[in-house]
Each structure stands twice: as structure tokens, then as C-alpha cells.
Tab-separated table of C-alpha atoms in Angstrom:
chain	number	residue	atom	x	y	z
M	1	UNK	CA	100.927	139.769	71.664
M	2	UNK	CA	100.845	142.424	68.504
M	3	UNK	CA	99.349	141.520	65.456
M	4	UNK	CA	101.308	139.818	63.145
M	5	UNK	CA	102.399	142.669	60.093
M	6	UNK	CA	99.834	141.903	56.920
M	7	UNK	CA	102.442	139.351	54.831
M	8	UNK	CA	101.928	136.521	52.708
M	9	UNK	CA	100.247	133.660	54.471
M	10	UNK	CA	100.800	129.907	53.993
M	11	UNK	CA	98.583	127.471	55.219
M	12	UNK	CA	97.228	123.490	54.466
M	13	UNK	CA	94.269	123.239	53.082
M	14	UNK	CA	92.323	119.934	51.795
M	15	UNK	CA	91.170	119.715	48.407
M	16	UNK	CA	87.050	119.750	48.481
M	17	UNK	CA	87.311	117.126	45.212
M	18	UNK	CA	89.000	114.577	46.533
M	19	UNK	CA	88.691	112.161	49.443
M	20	UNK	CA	90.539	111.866	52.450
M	21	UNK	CA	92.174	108.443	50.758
M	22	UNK	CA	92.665	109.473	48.041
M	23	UNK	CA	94.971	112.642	49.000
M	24	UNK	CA	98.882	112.693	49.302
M	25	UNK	CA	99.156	113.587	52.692
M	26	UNK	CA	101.802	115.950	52.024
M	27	UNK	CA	100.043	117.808	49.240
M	28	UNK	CA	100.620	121.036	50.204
M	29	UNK	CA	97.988	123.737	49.240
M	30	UNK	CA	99.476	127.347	49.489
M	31	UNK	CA	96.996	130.671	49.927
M	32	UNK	CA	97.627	134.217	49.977
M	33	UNK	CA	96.254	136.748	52.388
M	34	UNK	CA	93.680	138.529	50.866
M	35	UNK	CA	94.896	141.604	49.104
M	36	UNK	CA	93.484	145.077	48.912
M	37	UNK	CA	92.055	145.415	45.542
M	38	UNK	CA	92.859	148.823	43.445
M	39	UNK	CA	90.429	150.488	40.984
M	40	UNK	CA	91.338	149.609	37.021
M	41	UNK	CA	91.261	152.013	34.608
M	42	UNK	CA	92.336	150.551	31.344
M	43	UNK	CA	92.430	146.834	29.879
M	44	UNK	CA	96.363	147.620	30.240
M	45	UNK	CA	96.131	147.881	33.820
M	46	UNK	CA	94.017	144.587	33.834
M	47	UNK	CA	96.186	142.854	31.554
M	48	UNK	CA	99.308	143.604	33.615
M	49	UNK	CA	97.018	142.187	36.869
M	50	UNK	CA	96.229	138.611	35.021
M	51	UNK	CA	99.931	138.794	34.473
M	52	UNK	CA	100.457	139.416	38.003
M	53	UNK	CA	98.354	136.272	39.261
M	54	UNK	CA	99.620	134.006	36.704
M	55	UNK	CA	103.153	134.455	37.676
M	56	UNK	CA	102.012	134.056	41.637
M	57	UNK	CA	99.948	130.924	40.314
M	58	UNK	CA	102.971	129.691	39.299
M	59	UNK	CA	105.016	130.799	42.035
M	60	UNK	CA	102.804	129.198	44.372
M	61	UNK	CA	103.106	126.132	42.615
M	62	UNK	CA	106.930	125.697	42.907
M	63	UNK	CA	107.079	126.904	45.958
M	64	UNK	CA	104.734	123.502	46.714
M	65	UNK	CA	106.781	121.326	44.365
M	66	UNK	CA	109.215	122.580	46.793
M	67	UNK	CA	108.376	121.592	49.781
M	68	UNK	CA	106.910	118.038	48.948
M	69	UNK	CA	110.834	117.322	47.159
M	70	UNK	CA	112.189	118.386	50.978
M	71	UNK	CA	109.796	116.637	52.397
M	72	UNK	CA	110.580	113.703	50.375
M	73	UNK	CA	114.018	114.172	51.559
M	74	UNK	CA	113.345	114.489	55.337
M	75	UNK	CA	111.287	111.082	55.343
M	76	UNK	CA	114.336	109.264	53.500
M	77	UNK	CA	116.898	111.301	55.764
M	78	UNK	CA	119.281	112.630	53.245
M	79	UNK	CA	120.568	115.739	52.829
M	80	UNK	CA	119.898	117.900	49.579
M	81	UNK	CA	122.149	120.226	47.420
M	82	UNK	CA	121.106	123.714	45.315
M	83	UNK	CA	122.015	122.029	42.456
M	84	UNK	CA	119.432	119.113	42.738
M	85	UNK	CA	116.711	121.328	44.132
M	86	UNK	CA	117.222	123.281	40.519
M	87	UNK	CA	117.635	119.979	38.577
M	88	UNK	CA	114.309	118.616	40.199
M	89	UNK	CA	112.192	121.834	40.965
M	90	UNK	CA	113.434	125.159	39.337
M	91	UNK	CA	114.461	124.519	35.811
M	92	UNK	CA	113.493	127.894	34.354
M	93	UNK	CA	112.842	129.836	37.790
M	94	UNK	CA	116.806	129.838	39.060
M	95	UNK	CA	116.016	133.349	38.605
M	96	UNK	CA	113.956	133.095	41.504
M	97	UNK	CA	115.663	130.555	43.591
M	98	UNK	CA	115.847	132.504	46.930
M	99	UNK	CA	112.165	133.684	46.882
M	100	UNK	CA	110.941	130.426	45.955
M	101	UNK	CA	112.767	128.647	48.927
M	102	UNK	CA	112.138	131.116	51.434
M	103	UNK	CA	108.263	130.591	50.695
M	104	UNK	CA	109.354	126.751	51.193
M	105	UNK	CA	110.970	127.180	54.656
M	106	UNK	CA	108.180	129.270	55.955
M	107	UNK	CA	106.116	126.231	55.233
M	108	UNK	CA	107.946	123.767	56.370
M	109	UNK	CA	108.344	125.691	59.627
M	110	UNK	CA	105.080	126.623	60.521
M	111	UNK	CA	103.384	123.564	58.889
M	112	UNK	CA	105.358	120.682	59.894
M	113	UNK	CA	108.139	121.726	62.161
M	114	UNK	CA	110.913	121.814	60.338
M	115	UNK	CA	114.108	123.850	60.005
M	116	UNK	CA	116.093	124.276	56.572
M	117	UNK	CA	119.969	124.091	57.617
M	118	UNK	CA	122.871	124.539	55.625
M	119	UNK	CA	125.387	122.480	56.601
M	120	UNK	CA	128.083	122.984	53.459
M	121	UNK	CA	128.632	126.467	52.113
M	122	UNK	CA	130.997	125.259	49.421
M	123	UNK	CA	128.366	122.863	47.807
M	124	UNK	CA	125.115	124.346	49.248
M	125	UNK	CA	124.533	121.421	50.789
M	126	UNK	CA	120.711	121.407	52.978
M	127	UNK	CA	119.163	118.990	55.711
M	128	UNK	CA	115.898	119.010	57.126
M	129	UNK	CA	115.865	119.460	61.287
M	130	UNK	CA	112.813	119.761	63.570
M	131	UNK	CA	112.393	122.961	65.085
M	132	UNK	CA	113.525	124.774	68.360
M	133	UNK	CA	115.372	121.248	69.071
M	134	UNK	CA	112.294	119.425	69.811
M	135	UNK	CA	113.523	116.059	68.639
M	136	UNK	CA	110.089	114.572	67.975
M	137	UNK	CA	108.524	114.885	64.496
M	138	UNK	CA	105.547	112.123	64.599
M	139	UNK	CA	106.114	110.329	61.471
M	140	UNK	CA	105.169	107.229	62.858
M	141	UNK	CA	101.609	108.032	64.116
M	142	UNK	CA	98.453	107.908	62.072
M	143	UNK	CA	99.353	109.514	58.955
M	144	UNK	CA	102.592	108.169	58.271
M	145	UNK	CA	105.652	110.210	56.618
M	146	UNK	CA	104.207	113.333	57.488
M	147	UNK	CA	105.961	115.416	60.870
M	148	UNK	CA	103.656	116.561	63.482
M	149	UNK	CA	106.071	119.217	65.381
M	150	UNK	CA	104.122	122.066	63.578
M	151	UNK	CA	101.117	121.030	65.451
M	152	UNK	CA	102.841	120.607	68.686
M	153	UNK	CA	104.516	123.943	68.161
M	154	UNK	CA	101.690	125.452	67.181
M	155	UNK	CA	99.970	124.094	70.939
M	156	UNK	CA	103.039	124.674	72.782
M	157	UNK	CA	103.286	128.335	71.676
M	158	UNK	CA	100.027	128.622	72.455
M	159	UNK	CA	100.221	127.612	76.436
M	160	UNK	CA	103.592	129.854	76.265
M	161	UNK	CA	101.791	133.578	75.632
M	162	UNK	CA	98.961	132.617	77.792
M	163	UNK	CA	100.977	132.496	80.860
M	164	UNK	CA	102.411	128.400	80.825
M	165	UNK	CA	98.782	127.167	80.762
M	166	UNK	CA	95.771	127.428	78.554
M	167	UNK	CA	92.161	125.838	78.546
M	168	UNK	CA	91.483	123.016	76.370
M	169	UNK	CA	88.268	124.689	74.989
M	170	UNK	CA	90.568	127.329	74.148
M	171	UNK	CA	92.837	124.901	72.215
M	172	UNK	CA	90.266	123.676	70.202
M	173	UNK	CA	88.722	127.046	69.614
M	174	UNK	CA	92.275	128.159	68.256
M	175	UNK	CA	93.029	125.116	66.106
M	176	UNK	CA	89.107	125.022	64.611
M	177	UNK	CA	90.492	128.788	63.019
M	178	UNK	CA	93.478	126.894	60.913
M	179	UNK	CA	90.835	123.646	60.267
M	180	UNK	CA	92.034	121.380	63.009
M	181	UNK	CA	89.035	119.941	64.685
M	182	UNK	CA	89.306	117.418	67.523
M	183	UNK	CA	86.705	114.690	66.185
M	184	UNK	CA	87.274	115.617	62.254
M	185	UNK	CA	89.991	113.686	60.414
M	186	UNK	CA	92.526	116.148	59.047
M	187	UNK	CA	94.707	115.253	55.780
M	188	UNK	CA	97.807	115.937	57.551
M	189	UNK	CA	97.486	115.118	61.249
M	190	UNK	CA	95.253	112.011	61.081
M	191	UNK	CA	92.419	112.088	64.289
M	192	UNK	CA	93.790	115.298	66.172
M	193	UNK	CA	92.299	114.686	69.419
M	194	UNK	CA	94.237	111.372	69.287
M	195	UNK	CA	97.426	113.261	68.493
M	196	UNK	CA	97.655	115.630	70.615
M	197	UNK	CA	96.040	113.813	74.134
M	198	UNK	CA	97.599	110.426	73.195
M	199	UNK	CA	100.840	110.918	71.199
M	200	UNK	CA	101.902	114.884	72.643
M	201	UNK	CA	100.842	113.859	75.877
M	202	UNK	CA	102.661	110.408	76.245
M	203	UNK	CA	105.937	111.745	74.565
M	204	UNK	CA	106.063	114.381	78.116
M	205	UNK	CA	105.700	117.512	75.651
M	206	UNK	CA	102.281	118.397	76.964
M	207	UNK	CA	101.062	117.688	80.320
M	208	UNK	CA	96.820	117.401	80.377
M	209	UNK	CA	95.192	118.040	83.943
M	210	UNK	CA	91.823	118.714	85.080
M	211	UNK	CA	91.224	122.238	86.447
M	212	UNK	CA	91.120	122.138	90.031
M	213	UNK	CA	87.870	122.561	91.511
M	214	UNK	CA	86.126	121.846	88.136
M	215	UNK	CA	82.550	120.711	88.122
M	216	UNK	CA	81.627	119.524	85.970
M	217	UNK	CA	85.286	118.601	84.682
M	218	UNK	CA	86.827	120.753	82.495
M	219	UNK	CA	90.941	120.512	81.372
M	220	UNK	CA	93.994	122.270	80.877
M	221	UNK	CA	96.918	121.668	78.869
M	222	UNK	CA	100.426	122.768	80.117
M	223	UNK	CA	103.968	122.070	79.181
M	224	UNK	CA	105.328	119.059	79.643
M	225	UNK	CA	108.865	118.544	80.897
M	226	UNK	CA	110.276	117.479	77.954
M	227	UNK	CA	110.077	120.635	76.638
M	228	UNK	CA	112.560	122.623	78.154
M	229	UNK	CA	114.854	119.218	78.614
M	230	UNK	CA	115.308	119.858	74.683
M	231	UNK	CA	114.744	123.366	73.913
M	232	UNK	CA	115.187	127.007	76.120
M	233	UNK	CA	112.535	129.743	76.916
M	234	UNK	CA	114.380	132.170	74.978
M	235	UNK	CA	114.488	130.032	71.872
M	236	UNK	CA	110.575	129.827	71.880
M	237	UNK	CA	110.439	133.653	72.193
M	238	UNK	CA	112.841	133.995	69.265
M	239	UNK	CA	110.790	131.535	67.413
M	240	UNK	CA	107.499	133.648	68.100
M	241	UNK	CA	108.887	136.960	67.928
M	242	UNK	CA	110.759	136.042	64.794
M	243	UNK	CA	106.940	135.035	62.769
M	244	UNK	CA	105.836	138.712	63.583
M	245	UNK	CA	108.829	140.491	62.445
M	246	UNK	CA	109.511	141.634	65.674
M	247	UNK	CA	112.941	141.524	68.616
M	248	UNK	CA	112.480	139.272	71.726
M	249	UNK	CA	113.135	142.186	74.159
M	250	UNK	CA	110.016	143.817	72.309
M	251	UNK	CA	108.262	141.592	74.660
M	252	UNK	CA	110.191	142.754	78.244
M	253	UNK	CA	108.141	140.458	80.840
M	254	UNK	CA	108.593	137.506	78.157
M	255	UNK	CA	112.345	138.712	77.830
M	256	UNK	CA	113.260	138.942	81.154
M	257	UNK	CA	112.291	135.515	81.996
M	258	UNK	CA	113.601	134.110	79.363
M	259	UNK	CA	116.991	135.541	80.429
M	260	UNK	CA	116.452	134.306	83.722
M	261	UNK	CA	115.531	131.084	82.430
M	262	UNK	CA	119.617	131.179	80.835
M	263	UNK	CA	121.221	132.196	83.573
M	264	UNK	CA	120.228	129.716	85.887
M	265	UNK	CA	120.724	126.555	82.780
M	266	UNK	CA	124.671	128.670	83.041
M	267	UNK	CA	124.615	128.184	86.705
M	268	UNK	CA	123.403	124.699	86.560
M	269	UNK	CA	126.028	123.394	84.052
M	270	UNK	CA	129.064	121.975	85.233
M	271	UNK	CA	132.148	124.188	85.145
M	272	UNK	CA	133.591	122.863	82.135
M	273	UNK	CA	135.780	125.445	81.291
M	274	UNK	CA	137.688	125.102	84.817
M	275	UNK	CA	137.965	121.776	84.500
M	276	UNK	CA	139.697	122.150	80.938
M	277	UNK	CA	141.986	124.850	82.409
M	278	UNK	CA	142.623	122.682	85.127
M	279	UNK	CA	143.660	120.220	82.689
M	280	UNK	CA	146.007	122.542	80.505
M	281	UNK	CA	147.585	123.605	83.463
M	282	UNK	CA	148.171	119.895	84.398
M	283	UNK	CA	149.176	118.836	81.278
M	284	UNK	CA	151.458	122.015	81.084
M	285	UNK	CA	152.970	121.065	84.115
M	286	UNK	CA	153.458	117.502	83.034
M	287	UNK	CA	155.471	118.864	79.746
M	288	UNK	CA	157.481	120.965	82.090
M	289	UNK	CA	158.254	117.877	83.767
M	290	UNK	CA	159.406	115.773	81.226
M	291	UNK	CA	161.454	118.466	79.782
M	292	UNK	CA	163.457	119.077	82.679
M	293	UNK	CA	164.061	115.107	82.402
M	294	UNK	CA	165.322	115.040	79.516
M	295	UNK	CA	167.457	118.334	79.896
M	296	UNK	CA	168.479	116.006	83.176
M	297	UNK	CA	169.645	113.069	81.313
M	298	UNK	CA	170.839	115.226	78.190
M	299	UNK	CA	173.131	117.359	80.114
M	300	UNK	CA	175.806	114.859	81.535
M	301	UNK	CA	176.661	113.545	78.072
M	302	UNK	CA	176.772	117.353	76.919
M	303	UNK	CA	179.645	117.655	79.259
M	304	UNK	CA	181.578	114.627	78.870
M	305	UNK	CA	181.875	115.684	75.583
């Protein structure tokens, strides 16, 4: 798959001063991709730069006052409104609403899952959903409050570009990059080995096998089938294609089986729209009936008359 484009970056990251207990599991560090650095020429030029970083200092720190408020929202299930995300986060930074919350979604997506919906125009009215329609969120394993689906997403994308099955050294390799290690307690996902081969792997999203003719044993993680019971091929590759700027026919082989993939859950669904036609025709005929009834019983008393 292409590189992602250079863009801002968020990511979790635990804070080196305090312990794991003592840490709100939802404290949210956000970092910035390293930036190219430009020669200075004048104090101007580096007083305008400090300006520069303090307002993304304090950018970054809405944008995580942010996302603990939705989080806060998710775990108690209600929905939220503009007006009390500026009330309780933005007071001065309106002005910035949309960049600030944009930040927050990206977060929310690729950290824990989740999916910022609008579900009232009129009152800008917001609720939290998991992603791609995967209906688990893990808020009632180890580290309680906190959804998991980012992780499994993150997995599950994972065994999808590396053709529907990928090595669990390579999982581990991959998730020791963001700071996930499998016998390291993480701030966010509790014990991650635990997670992912006792929680993912019960709950049917992953499916862990040993390679065949392995010896000594080595494993494989693939897709379990609760997967594609609650989300589509094609959503996934909107989903991926989508975090590298990119269109989902950019990827043809990908593409193609994804439409595949829809035309045979179109075959497979039952013809509802006959049977509703069949229906209105019914019911049509049934009005046609009763009119002609009553035009029936109507008419003699018209011509007495």
C-alpha cells in the first residue's frame, strides 16, 4: 500500500512521570510529525515561530480536552450538542471549532474506534458510534471505560492488506512500532496479549491458528467471521483508503473484490423490493375491490332516487 501523505499525526502516548495507576486511562497525549525545520534569520522570524508552537501547544491541548469530554460521553451513552462542546471545551477557540474537532475525530477513530455522527442538523446534535459497524468496543475488559475497536481495527486492517492472513510475529512487530507490546501493560489496552488472543479471539473477530506444517509452532491470525457478519469488504477499503487520502479503486485488485464481495451480499438478500411490489399491487387490487363494492351498493339507491 502507498505511503501515507506527510500530515499531522496523532497517537497515545504514556506519560514517563507517572505510574501506570496513577494515569487516567483516557488521557490522551497528542504528537506531531516531525516537521522540516527552516533556517532563521532574524529574532522576528523566531519570535513569530514561538508564536507558532504556542498556539499548536494549545491547540493540541483542546483538541485532548476534546476527546476525553466525548469520551466521557460515549461511556455514559448520551449524545452531545455544539453548543455544550463550546460551553465545556472551546470558550475562546469557537473560532476554531471545526479544526479543533476534526483533530478530535481523527483520534477517536484511529485510537479507540469510534465514529463522530451527526444525527440533528438543526441543533448539531453528535453521538459516538464504533467504527465500520463493528459493534464491539471492549469497555468491559481490563481497563474499564476505555473502547478497544481501535486496536482491533488496527489488527484487522492489518490481516486485510496482507492478503486475509498475517503472522503473529508480524503482529507484534507492527504493534511494538505504535508501543503495544504483548507482555508490557499498556495505559489504554490493559495486558495486550490478553486482549487480543482472549477477548478479539473469543468475540469471533479474529480467528488464531497454527501454521500448518509448523515446527516448531508458530501462528497466524485471520479474520474471524464476525467480521464481515457486521461490516463489508468495501467499507474496510474505504476506511483504509480514506487515512491515506486516497479513492478505493486506487487500489484495483482490493477494489474489485470488494465489489464482488457486494454483489454477491445483493444476490444473497431476499428480494424485498418484489415482495413490497407484490404487496402494493395486492393491496391496490384490494382498494379496487372495495370500491367497486361500494359503487355496487351505492348505485341502486342513486337510481331509486
Amino acid at each position: 500500500m502507498p505511503r501515507a501523505p506527510k500530515r499531522r499525526r496523532i497517537m497515545t502516548e504514556e506519560n514517563p512521570q507517572s505510574s501506570n495507576e496513577d494515569q487516567n486511562p483516557t488521557d490522551v497525549q497528542v504528537a506531531e510529525a516531525p516537521r522540516k525545520r527552516r533556517k532563521r534569520s532574524s529574532s522576528t522570524e523566531d519570535d513569530s515561530s514561538d508564536s507558532q508552537s504556542l498556539l499548536s501547544s494549545e491547540m493540541d491541548e483542546k483538541v485532548n480536552d476534546l476527546v476525553y469530554f466525548l469520551l466521557l460521553k460515549y461511556q455514559m451513552k448520551e449524545p452531545v450538542t455544539r453548543a455544550a462542546i463550546v460551553d465545556h471545551v472551546m470558550k475562546n477557540y469557537e473560532g476554531s471549532f471545526t479544526l479543533i474537532l476534526n483533530e478530535a475525530i481523527e483520534c477517536l477513530q484511529l485510537v479507540f474506534g469510534l465514529d463522530l455522527n451527526e444525527v440533528d442538523p438543526t441543533t448539531h446534535t453528535y453521538v459516538l458510534v464504533t467504527t465500520l459497524g463493528i459493534t464491539y468496543d471492549g469497555m468491559q475488559t481490563e481497563v474499564h471505560g476505555v473502547p478497544k475497536t481501535g486496536l482491533l481495527i488496527f489488527i484487522l486492517s492489518l490481516i486485510f492488506i496482507d492478503d486475509k492472513c498475517v503472522s503473529e510475529e508480524e503482529v507484534w512487530k507492527v504493534l511494538g512500532m505504535i508501543g503495544v507490546h504483548p507482555d508490557s501493560y499498556h495505559h489504554l489496552y490493559g495486558n495486550p496479549r490478553k486482549l487480543i488472543l482472549e477477548e478479539f479471539v473469543q468475540e469471533q473477530y479474529l480467528e488464531y491458528r497454527q501454521v500448518p506444517g509448523s515446527d516448531p509452532a508458530r501462528y497466524e491470525f485471520l479474520w474471524g467471521p464476525r467480521v464481515l457478519a457486521e461490516s463489508t469488504l468495501m467499507k474496510f477499503l474505504e476506511f483504509l483508503s480514506g487515512l491515506i487520502g486516497s479513492e478505493p479503486s486506487s487500489f484495483s485488485v482490493w477494489y474489485e473484490e470488494a465489489l464482488r464481495d457486494e454483489r454477491e451480499r445483493a444476490q444473497a438478500r431476499p428480494p424485498e423490493t418484489d415482495d413490497a411490489a407484490t404487496d402494493a399491487a395486492a393491496a391496490t387490487d384490494d382498494s379496487a375491490t372495495d370500491a367497486a363494492a361500494t359503487d355496487a351498493a351505492v348505485a341502486p339507491s342513486s337510481c331509486s332516487s
